[in-house]
Amino acid sequence: MQIALLTLFPEALEPYLRASILGVAQEKGLVRVQTVDFRDFTRDRHRTVDDRPYGGGPGMVLKPEPVFDCVEWLEREHGPYRKILLTPDGERFRQPKAHALAKEERLLFLAGRYEGFDERLRSELAWDEVSLGDFVLSGGELAALCVIEAIARLVPGVLGHHESALRESFEQGSLDHPHYTRPPTWRGRNVPDVLKSGDHAAIERWRANEAHQRTRARRPDLLQEPQTKTA
Ligand code: ADE
């Protein structure tokens, strides 16, 4: 999988991309993340990527030309990308979308700064517009890293055991069950006996029940939604 990440701050994102599961995925040759500074595609002396909004108001708007030229260059070099724009007014990112995107050969992420994107940039290219949630970041960089990480760990071979990804929160339409490791007693708190019993059927029942209780208490909305694996 080839990922292009368009950002004005490649040097801030690269250390994280080299570390973590993304670093491992790249070392294994399963995922390649290329950061591209779209300021390099400006044509004026000041390397301008943003400008004041028509109609007035605060903040700056990302100009269409540098991003557009950057995308065109990447597609000429490598072929078509599925394009994802990080924005608080996008569709809420969820696990089924991560699965859908994990099947793509080439993904392109645009992390903007500023008050917004020129609308023509949005309409001229076919973007999946994605939001991390109902809060505002100062730019799309951290959101892009989150989405890229959620996708990369679903690429076969990236995680040690594929099963671990499929058992986590959201995969079965519920939150995850509690986990314990050694020591068996810590500060007077014990690991539940059933987990030490060796009775795998009983352990599965306990985990399913705990996951259900936790989901009902914290995220009852998940229990009402039809769950799909693709989006
Ligand atoms: N950019 C700014 N805020 C964002 C959010 N909540 N999700 C995705 N991208 C963003």
Short mmCIF file of C-alpha atoms and ligand atoms in Angstrom, two decimals:
data_model
loop_
_atom_site.label_atom_id
_atom_site.label_comp_id
_atom_site.label_asym_id
_atom_site.label_seq_id
_atom_site.Cartn_x
_atom_site.Cartn_y
_atom_site.Cartn_z
CA MET A 1 0.00 0.00 0.00
CA GLN A 2 1.31 3.41 -0.94
CA ILE A 3 0.25 6.38 1.16
CA ALA A 4 0.92 10.01 0.28
CA LEU A 5 0.42 12.52 3.09
CA LEU A 6 0.16 16.12 1.91
CA THR A 7 1.15 18.45 4.72
CA LEU A 8 2.96 21.71 5.41
CA PHE A 9 4.75 20.04 8.33
CA PRO A 10 6.40 16.88 7.01
CA GLU A 11 9.26 17.16 9.52
CA ALA A 12 6.79 17.09 12.43
CA LEU A 13 5.04 13.94 11.19
CA GLU A 14 7.98 11.87 10.01
CA PRO A 15 9.30 10.83 13.45
CA TYR A 16 5.92 9.33 14.31
CA LEU A 17 5.65 7.60 10.95
CA ARG A 18 9.06 6.00 11.52
CA ALA A 19 8.18 4.86 15.03
CA SER A 20 5.15 2.87 16.12
CA ILE A 21 3.35 0.22 14.13
CA LEU A 22 3.74 2.40 11.04
CA GLY A 23 7.51 2.17 11.24
CA VAL A 24 7.29 -1.61 11.47
CA ALA A 25 4.84 -1.77 8.55
CA GLN A 26 7.21 0.28 6.43
CA GLU A 27 10.24 -1.78 7.42
CA LYS A 28 8.36 -4.92 6.41
CA GLY A 29 7.66 -3.28 3.03
CA LEU A 30 3.90 -3.62 3.49
CA VAL A 31 3.10 0.08 3.63
CA ARG A 32 4.99 3.05 2.30
CA VAL A 33 4.14 6.51 3.62
CA GLN A 34 5.50 9.44 1.65
CA THR A 35 5.07 12.92 3.13
CA VAL A 36 4.77 15.69 0.55
CA ASP A 37 5.03 19.39 1.38
CA PHE A 38 2.53 20.99 -0.97
CA ARG A 39 4.19 24.36 -0.42
CA ASP A 40 6.78 23.05 -2.87
CA PHE A 41 4.10 23.32 -5.55
CA THR A 42 3.54 27.05 -5.16
CA ARG A 43 4.73 29.25 -8.01
CA ASP A 44 5.09 32.65 -6.36
CA ARG A 45 8.09 34.14 -4.63
CA HIS A 46 6.47 33.96 -1.19
CA ARG A 47 5.40 30.33 -1.58
CA THR A 48 1.82 31.24 -0.66
CA VAL A 49 -0.54 28.41 0.22
CA ASP A 50 -3.37 30.41 1.80
CA ASP A 51 -5.21 33.69 1.31
CA ARG A 52 -7.97 35.82 2.85
CA PRO A 53 -11.55 34.64 2.40
CA TYR A 54 -13.74 36.29 -0.22
CA GLY A 55 -16.63 37.98 1.57
CA GLY A 56 -14.45 38.82 4.56
CA GLY A 57 -14.18 37.22 7.96
CA PRO A 58 -11.39 35.88 10.13
CA GLY A 59 -8.81 33.29 9.26
CA MET A 60 -7.21 32.17 6.05
CA VAL A 61 -8.36 29.78 3.34
CA LEU A 62 -6.20 27.14 1.68
CA LYS A 63 -5.71 28.02 -1.99
CA PRO A 64 -6.60 25.38 -4.55
CA GLU A 65 -3.64 25.56 -6.95
CA PRO A 66 -0.69 24.17 -4.92
CA VAL A 67 -2.67 21.21 -3.60
CA PHE A 68 -4.16 20.52 -7.00
CA ASP A 69 -0.76 20.65 -8.72
CA CYS A 70 0.70 18.40 -6.04
CA VAL A 71 -2.06 15.80 -6.48
CA GLU A 72 -1.67 15.88 -10.27
CA TRP A 73 2.06 15.37 -9.96
CA LEU A 74 1.63 12.40 -7.61
CA GLU A 75 -0.94 10.77 -9.87
CA ARG A 76 1.28 11.23 -12.91
CA GLU A 77 4.14 9.59 -11.02
CA HIS A 78 2.28 6.72 -9.38
CA GLY A 79 -1.25 6.41 -10.78
CA PRO A 80 -4.65 7.25 -9.26
CA TYR A 81 -5.09 7.57 -5.50
CA ARG A 82 -8.16 7.31 -3.32
CA LYS A 83 -8.15 10.74 -1.75
CA ILE A 84 -9.06 11.59 1.82
CA LEU A 85 -9.53 15.09 3.18
CA LEU A 86 -9.38 15.56 6.95
CA THR A 87 -11.94 18.09 8.10
CA PRO A 88 -14.25 18.51 11.11
CA ASP A 89 -17.25 18.66 8.75
CA GLY A 90 -16.45 15.31 7.17
CA GLU A 91 -18.09 11.94 7.80
CA ARG A 92 -17.19 10.53 11.23
CA PHE A 93 -14.35 8.02 10.88
CA ARG A 94 -15.24 4.53 12.09
CA GLN A 95 -13.78 1.07 11.94
CA PRO A 96 -15.74 -0.11 8.85
CA LYS A 97 -14.22 2.78 6.91
CA ALA A 98 -10.75 1.72 8.08
CA HIS A 99 -11.45 -1.75 6.65
CA ALA A 100 -12.64 -0.30 3.35
CA LEU A 101 -9.60 1.94 2.98
CA ALA A 102 -7.22 -0.88 3.97
CA LYS A 103 -8.14 -2.62 0.71
CA GLU A 104 -6.89 0.27 -1.47
CA GLU A 105 -3.56 0.20 -3.26
CA ARG A 106 -2.93 3.94 -3.06
CA LEU A 107 -4.24 6.46 -0.53
CA LEU A 108 -3.67 10.20 -0.46
CA PHE A 109 -4.37 12.30 2.64
CA LEU A 110 -4.62 16.07 2.67
CA ALA A 111 -3.94 17.66 6.05
CA GLY A 112 -4.92 21.33 5.87
CA ARG A 113 -4.29 24.12 8.29
CA TYR A 114 -6.18 27.40 8.42
CA GLU A 115 -9.85 28.21 8.52
CA GLY A 116 -10.79 25.96 5.64
CA PHE A 117 -10.26 24.82 2.08
CA ASP A 118 -11.27 26.71 -1.02
CA GLU A 119 -14.52 25.01 -2.02
CA ARG A 120 -13.27 24.41 -5.57
CA LEU A 121 -10.49 22.26 -4.20
CA ARG A 122 -13.13 20.12 -2.56
CA SER A 123 -15.39 19.90 -5.59
CA GLU A 124 -12.74 19.50 -8.28
CA LEU A 125 -11.26 16.32 -6.81
CA ALA A 126 -13.22 13.33 -5.54
CA TRP A 127 -12.42 13.31 -1.82
CA ASP A 128 -13.68 11.15 0.98
CA GLU A 129 -14.13 13.85 3.61
CA VAL A 130 -13.36 12.42 7.03
CA SER A 131 -13.64 13.78 10.57
CA LEU A 132 -12.24 12.29 13.75
CA GLY A 133 -15.10 13.61 15.84
CA ASP A 134 -16.99 16.64 17.03
CA PHE A 135 -14.04 18.77 18.01
CA VAL A 136 -11.75 21.10 16.15
CA LEU A 137 -8.03 20.58 15.67
CA SER A 138 -5.82 23.34 14.33
CA GLY A 139 -5.03 21.20 11.34
CA GLY A 140 -5.60 17.80 9.81
CA GLU A 141 -2.13 16.39 10.57
CA LEU A 142 -2.93 14.51 13.76
CA ALA A 143 -6.21 13.33 12.29
CA ALA A 144 -4.36 12.00 9.23
CA LEU A 145 -1.90 10.12 11.45
CA CYS A 146 -4.78 8.54 13.39
CA VAL A 147 -6.56 7.42 10.25
CA ILE A 148 -3.36 6.13 8.63
CA GLU A 149 -2.51 4.13 11.73
CA ALA A 150 -6.01 2.65 11.95
CA ILE A 151 -5.72 1.54 8.32
CA ALA A 152 -2.12 0.30 8.34
CA ARG A 153 -2.70 -2.10 11.20
CA LEU A 154 -5.42 -3.82 9.15
CA VAL A 155 -3.08 -4.53 6.23
CA PRO A 156 -2.36 -8.27 6.37
CA GLY A 157 1.04 -8.99 7.89
CA VAL A 158 1.40 -5.68 9.74
CA LEU A 159 0.23 -6.95 13.12
CA GLY A 160 1.89 -9.98 14.67
CA HIS A 161 -1.29 -11.95 14.78
CA HIS A 162 -4.14 -10.88 12.55
CA GLU A 163 -6.67 -12.19 15.05
CA SER A 164 -5.76 -9.54 17.61
CA ALA A 165 -7.09 -6.77 15.36
CA LEU A 166 -10.38 -8.56 14.82
CA ARG A 167 -11.11 -9.04 18.51
CA GLU A 168 -10.77 -5.44 19.55
CA SER A 169 -13.35 -2.78 20.26
CA PHE A 170 -15.76 -2.01 17.40
CA GLU A 171 -14.89 -5.14 15.40
CA GLN A 172 -17.71 -7.20 16.89
CA GLY A 173 -20.13 -4.31 17.21
CA SER A 174 -19.17 -3.71 20.82
CA LEU A 175 -16.38 -2.42 23.00
CA ASP A 176 -13.59 -4.70 24.11
CA HIS A 177 -13.70 -6.80 27.29
CA PRO A 178 -11.31 -6.09 30.23
CA HIS A 179 -7.79 -7.52 30.07
CA TYR A 180 -5.50 -8.72 32.86
CA THR A 181 -1.90 -9.86 33.10
CA ARG A 182 0.41 -10.83 35.97
CA PRO A 183 0.65 -10.38 38.92
CA PRO A 184 -2.52 -12.27 39.97
CA THR A 185 -2.96 -9.94 42.96
CA TRP A 186 -1.93 -6.30 42.91
CA ARG A 187 -2.72 -3.82 45.71
CA GLY A 188 -5.32 -6.22 47.00
CA ARG A 189 -7.08 -6.52 43.65
CA ASN A 190 -7.39 -9.96 42.12
CA VAL A 191 -7.56 -11.17 38.55
CA PRO A 192 -11.01 -12.80 38.07
CA ASP A 193 -10.78 -16.54 38.82
CA VAL A 194 -12.41 -17.53 35.55
CA LEU A 195 -9.45 -16.16 33.56
CA LYS A 196 -7.10 -18.47 35.47
CA SER A 197 -9.41 -21.48 35.24
CA GLY A 198 -8.20 -22.80 31.87
CA ASP A 199 -11.87 -23.32 30.90
CA HIS A 200 -11.87 -21.65 27.48
CA ALA A 201 -15.62 -21.80 26.97
CA ALA A 202 -16.19 -20.14 30.36
CA ILE A 203 -13.56 -17.50 29.55
CA GLU A 204 -15.26 -16.72 26.23
CA ARG A 205 -18.65 -16.41 27.98
CA TRP A 206 -17.17 -14.11 30.65
CA ARG A 207 -15.48 -11.91 28.03
CA ALA A 208 -18.61 -11.67 25.87
CA ASN A 209 -20.68 -10.70 28.90
CA GLU A 210 -18.17 -8.11 30.14
CA ALA A 211 -17.93 -6.60 26.64
CA HIS A 212 -21.70 -6.38 26.44
CA GLN A 213 -22.03 -4.77 29.90
CA ARG A 214 -19.32 -2.26 29.12
CA THR A 215 -20.88 -1.38 25.77
CA ARG A 216 -24.33 -0.96 27.32
CA ALA A 217 -22.92 1.35 30.01
CA ARG A 218 -20.59 3.44 27.85
CA ARG A 219 -21.77 3.22 24.25
CA PRO A 220 -25.39 2.06 24.05
CA ASP A 221 -25.54 3.59 20.57
CA LEU A 222 -23.31 0.77 19.29
CA LEU A 223 -25.86 -1.84 20.30
CA GLN A 224 -28.56 -0.16 18.25
CA GLU A 225 -26.56 0.20 15.04
CA PRO A 226 -26.48 -2.39 12.31
CA GLN A 227 -22.79 -3.31 11.99
CA THR A 228 -21.19 -3.59 8.60
CA LYS A 229 -17.61 -4.44 7.76
CA THR A 230 -17.38 -2.17 4.74
CA ALA A 231 -18.10 1.45 4.06
N1 ADE B 1 -9.19 18.99 11.12
C1 ADE B 1 -9.54 19.85 12.09
N2 ADE B 1 -10.36 19.26 12.95
C2 ADE B 1 -10.53 17.99 12.54
C3 ADE B 1 -11.27 16.88 13.01
N3 ADE B 1 -12.03 16.95 14.10
N4 ADE B 1 -11.22 15.75 12.30
C4 ADE B 1 -10.49 15.67 11.20
N5 ADE B 1 -9.77 16.67 10.70
C5 ADE B 1 -9.78 17.82 11.36
#
